[in-house]
PDB file of C-alpha atoms and ligand atoms in Angstrom:
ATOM      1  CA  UNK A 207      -8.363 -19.751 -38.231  1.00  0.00           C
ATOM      2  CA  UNK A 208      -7.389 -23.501 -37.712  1.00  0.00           C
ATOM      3  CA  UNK A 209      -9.048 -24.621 -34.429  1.00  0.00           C
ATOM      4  CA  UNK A 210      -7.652 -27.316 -32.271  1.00  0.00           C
ATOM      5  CA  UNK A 211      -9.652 -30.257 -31.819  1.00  0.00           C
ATOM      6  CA  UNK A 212     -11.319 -30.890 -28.883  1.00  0.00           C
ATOM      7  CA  UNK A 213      -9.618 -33.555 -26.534  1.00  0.00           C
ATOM      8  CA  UNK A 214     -11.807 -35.720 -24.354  1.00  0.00           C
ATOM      9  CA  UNK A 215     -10.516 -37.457 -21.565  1.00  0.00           C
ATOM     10  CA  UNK A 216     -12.124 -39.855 -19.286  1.00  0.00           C
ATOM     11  CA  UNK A 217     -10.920 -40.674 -15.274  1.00  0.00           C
ATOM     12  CA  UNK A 218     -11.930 -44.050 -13.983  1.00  0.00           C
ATOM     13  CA  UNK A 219     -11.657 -45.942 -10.532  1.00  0.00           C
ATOM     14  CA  UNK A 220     -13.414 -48.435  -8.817  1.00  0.00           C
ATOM     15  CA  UNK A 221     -16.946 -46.506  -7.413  1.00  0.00           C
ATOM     16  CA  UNK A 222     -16.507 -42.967  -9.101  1.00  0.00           C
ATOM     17  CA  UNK A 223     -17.102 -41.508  -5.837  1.00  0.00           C
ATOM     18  CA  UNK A 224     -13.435 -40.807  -4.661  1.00  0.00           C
ATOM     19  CA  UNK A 225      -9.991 -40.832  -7.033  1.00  0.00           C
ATOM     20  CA  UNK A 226     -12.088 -40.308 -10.474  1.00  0.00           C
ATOM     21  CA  UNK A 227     -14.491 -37.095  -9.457  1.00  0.00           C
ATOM     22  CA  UNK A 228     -11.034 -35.736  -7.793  1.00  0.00           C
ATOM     23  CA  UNK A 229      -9.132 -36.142 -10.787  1.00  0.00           C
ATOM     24  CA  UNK A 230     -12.324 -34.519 -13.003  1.00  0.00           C
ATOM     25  CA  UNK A 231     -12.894 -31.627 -10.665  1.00  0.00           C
ATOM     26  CA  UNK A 232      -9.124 -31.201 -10.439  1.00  0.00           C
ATOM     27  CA  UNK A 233      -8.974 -31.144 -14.225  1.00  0.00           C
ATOM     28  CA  UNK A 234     -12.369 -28.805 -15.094  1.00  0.00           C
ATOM     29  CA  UNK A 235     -10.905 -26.635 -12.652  1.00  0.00           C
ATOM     30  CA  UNK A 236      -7.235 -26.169 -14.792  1.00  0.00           C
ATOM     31  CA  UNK A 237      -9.167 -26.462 -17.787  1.00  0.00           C
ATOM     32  CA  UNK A 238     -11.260 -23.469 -17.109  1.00  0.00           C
ATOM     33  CA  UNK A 239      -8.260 -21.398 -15.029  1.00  0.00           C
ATOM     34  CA  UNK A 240      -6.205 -21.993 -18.242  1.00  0.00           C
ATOM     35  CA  UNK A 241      -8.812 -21.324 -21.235  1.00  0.00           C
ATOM     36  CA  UNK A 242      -7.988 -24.736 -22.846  1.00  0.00           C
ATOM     37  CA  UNK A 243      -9.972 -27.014 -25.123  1.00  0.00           C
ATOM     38  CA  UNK A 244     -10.640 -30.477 -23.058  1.00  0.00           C
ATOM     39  CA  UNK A 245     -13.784 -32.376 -22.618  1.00  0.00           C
ATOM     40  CA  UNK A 246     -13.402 -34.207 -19.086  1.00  0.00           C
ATOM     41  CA  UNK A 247     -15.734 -36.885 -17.608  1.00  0.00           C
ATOM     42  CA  UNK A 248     -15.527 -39.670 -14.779  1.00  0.00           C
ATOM     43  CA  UNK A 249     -16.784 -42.938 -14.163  1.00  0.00           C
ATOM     44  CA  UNK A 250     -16.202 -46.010 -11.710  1.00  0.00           C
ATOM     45  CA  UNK A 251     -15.771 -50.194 -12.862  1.00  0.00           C
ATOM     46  CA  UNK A 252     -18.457 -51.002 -10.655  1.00  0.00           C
ATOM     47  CA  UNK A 253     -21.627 -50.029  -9.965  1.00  0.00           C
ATOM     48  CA  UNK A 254     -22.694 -49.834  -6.263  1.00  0.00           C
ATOM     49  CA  UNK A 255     -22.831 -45.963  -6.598  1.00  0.00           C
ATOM     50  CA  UNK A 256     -24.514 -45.195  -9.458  1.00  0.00           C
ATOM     51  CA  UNK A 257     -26.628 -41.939  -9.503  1.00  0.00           C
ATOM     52  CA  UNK A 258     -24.340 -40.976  -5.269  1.00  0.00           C
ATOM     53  CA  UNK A 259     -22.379 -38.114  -5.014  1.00  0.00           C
ATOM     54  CA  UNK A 260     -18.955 -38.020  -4.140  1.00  0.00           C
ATOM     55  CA  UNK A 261     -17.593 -39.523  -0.947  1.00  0.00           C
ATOM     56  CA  UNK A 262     -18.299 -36.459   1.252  1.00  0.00           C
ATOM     57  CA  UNK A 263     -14.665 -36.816   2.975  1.00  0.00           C
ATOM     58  CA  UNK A 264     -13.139 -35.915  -0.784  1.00  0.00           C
ATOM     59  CA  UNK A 265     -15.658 -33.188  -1.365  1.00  0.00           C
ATOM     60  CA  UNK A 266     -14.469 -31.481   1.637  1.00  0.00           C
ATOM     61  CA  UNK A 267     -10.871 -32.193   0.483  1.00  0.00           C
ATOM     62  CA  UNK A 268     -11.127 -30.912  -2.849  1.00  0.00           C
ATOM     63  CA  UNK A 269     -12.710 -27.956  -1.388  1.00  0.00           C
ATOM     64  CA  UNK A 270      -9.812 -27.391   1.181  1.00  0.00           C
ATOM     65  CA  UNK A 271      -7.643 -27.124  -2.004  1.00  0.00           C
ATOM     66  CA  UNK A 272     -10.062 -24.972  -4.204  1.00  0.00           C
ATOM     67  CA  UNK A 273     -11.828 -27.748  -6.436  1.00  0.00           C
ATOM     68  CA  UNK A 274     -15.257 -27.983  -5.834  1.00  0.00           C
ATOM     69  CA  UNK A 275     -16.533 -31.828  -6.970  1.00  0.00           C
ATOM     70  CA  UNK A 276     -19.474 -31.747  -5.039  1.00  0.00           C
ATOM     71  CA  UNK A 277     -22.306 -31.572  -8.708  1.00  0.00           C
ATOM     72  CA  UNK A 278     -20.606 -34.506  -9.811  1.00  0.00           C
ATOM     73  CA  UNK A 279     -22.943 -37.862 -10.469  1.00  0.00           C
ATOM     74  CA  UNK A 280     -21.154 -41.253 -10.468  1.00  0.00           C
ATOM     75  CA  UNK A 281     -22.106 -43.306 -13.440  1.00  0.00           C
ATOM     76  CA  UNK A 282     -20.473 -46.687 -14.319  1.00  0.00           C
ATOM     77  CA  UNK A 283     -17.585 -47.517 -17.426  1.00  0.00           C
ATOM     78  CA  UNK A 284     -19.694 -48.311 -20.784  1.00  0.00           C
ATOM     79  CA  UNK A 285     -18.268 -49.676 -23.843  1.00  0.00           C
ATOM     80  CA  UNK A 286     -19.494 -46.941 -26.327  1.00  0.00           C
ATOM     81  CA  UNK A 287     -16.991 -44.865 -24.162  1.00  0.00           C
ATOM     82  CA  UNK A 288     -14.180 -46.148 -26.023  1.00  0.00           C
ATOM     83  CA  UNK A 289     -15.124 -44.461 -28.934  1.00  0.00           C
ATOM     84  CA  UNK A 290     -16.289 -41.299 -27.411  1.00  0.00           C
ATOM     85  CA  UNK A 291     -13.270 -40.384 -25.202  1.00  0.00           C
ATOM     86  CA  UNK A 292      -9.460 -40.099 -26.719  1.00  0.00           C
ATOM     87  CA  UNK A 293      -8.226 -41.176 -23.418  1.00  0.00           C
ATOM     88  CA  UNK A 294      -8.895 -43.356 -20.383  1.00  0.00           C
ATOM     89  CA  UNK A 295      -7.330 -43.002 -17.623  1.00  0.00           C
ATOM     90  CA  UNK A 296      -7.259 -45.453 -14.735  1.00  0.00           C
ATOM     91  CA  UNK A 297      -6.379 -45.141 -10.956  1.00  0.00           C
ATOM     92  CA  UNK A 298      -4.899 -48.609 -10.479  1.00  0.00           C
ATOM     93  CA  UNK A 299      -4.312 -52.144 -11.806  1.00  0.00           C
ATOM     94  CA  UNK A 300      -7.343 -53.546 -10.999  1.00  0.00           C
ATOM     95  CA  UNK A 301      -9.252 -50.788 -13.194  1.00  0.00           C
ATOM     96  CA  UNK A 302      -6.820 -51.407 -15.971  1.00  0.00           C
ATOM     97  CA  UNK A 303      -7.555 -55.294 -15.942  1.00  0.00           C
ATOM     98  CA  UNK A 304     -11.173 -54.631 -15.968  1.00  0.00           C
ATOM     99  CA  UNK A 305     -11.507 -52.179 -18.960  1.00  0.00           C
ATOM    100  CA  UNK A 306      -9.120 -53.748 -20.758  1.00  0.00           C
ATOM    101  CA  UNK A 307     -11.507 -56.940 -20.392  1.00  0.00           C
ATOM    102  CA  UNK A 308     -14.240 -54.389 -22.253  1.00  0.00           C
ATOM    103  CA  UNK A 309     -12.099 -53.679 -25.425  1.00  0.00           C
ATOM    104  CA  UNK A 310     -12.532 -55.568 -28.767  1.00  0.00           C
ATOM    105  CA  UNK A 311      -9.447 -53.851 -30.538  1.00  0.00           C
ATOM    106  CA  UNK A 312      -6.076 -52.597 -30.134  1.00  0.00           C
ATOM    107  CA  UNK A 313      -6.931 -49.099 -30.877  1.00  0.00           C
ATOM    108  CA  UNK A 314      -9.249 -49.402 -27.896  1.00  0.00           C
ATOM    109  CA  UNK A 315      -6.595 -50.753 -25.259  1.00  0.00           C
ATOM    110  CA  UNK A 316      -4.564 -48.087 -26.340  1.00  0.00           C
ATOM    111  CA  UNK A 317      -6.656 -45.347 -25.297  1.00  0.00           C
ATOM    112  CA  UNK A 318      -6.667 -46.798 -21.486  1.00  0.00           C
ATOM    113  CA  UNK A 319      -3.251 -45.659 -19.507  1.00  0.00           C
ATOM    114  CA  UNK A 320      -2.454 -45.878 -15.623  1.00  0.00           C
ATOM    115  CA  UNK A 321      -2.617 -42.295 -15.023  1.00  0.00           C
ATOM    116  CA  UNK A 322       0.443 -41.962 -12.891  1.00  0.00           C
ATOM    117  CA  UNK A 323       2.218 -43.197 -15.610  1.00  0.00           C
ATOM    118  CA  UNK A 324       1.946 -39.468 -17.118  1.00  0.00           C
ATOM    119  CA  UNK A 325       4.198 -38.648 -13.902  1.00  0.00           C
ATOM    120  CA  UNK A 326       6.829 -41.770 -13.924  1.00  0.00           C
ATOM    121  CA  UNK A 327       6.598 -42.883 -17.376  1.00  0.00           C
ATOM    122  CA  UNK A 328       6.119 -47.299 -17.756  1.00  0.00           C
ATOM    123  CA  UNK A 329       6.299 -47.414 -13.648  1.00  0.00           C
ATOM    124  CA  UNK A 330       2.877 -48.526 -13.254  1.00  0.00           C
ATOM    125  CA  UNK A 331       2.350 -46.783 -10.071  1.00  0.00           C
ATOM    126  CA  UNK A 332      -1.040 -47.115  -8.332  1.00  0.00           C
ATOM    127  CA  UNK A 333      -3.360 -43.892  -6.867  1.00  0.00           C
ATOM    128  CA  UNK A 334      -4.265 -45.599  -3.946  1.00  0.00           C
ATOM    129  CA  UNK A 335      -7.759 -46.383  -2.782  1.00  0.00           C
ATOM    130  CA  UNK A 336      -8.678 -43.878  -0.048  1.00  0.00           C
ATOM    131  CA  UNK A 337     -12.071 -45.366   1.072  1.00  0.00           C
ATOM    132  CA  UNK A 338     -11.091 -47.349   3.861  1.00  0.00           C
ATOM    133  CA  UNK A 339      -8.203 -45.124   5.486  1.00  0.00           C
ATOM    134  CA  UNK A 340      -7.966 -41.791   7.189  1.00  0.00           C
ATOM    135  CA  UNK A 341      -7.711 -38.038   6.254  1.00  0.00           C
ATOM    136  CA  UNK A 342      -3.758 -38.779   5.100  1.00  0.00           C
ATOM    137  CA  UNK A 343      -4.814 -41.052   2.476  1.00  0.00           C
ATOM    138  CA  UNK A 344      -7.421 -37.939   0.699  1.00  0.00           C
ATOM    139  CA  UNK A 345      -4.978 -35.584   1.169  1.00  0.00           C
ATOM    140  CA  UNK A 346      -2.078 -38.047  -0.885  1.00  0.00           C
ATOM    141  CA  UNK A 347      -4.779 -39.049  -3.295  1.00  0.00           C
ATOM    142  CA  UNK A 348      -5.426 -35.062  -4.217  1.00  0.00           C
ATOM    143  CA  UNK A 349      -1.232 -34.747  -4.350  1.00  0.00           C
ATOM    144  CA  UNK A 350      -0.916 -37.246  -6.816  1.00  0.00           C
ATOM    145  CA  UNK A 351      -3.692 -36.314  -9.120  1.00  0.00           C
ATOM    146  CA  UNK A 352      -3.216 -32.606  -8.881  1.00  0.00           C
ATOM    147  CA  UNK A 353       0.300 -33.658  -9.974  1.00  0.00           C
ATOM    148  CA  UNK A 354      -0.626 -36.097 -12.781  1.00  0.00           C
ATOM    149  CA  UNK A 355      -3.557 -33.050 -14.549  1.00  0.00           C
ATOM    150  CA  UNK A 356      -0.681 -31.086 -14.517  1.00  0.00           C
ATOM    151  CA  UNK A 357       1.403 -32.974 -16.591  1.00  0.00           C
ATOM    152  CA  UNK A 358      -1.989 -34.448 -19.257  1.00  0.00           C
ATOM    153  CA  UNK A 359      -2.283 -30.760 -19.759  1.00  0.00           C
ATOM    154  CA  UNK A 360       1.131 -29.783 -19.819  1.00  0.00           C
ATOM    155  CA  UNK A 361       1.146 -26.880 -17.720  1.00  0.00           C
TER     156      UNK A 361
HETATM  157  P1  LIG B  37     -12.998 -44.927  -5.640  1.00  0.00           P
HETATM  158  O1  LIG B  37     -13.063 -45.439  -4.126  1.00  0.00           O
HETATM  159  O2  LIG B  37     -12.815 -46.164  -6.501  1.00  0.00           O
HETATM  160  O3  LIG B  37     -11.802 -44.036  -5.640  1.00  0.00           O
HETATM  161  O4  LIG B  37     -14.291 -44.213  -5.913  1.00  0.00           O
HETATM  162  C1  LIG B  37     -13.938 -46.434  -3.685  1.00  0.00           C
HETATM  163  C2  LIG B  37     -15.227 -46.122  -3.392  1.00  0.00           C
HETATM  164  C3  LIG B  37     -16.088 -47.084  -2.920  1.00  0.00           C
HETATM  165  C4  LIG B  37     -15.641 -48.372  -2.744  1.00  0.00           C
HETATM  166  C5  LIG B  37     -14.338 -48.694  -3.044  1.00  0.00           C
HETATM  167  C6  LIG B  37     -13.493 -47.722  -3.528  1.00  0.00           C
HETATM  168  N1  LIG B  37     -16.528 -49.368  -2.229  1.00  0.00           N
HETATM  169  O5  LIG B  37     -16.070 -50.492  -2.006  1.00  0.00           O
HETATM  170  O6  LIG B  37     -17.712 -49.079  -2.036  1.00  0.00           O
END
């Protein structure tokens, strides 16, 4: 029987506490509903949260909507995960800039990909930063990434 590779995909935002364990959790959750073959993983540009938990305002809204995120660890970007991952996706410009800063090839810049770009293809939307708003802004953030796992998984 031929078996299909693994894929491993990586999430990144800013602190790995909100967008990026959203879009992992999101992700492990289809993953596992649907049987498929995906390695998934998170981390954040920065490193203020190293070793926290998720923001505890997008645990409760992942919950809400049936994804729990709240065993995920945030660790910071490293360069060997260029070569471990097949592809990165980022949350916004600013993560794009800075990883793309961290590659030393082509065939490492073009692993990383805005991830709403798998929804509106070469629009460069942004998933915007949550942190600093209300309950809206979680709810939009889980919209758009619920909508952009469907489409890196094809369902
Ligand atoms: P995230 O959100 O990048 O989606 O995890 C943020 C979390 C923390 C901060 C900024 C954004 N912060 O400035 O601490």
């Amino acid at each position: 029987m031929l078996e299909i590779p693994k894929r491993k995909i990586l999430f990144v935002c800013l602190g790995n506490i909100c967008r990026s364990p959203l879009a992992e959790g999101i992700l492990r959750r289809k993953v596992a509903e649907n049987k498929l073959n995906f390695e998934v993983d998170s981390c954040g540009t920065a490193a203020y949260h190293i070793g926290a938990k998720p923001d505890s305002r997008m645990i409760q809204t992942a919950k809400n909507r049936g994804t729990d995120i709240s065993f995920l660890i945030a660790r910071q970007f490293s360069k060997s995960d260029f070569d471990y991952f097949d592809s990165i996706f980022v949350m916004d410009k600013a993560n794009y800039k800075n990883i793309i800063a961290l590659a030393v090839n082509e065939s490492q810049k073009e692993k990383v990909k805005l991830i709403l770009n798998e929804i509106n293809p070469n629009n460069n939307d942004e998933v915007p930063d949550p942190y600093y708003g209300g309950q809206n802004g979680f709810d939009h953030v889980y919209d758009l990434l619920d909508l952009a796992t469907d489409k890196i998984l094809g369902l």
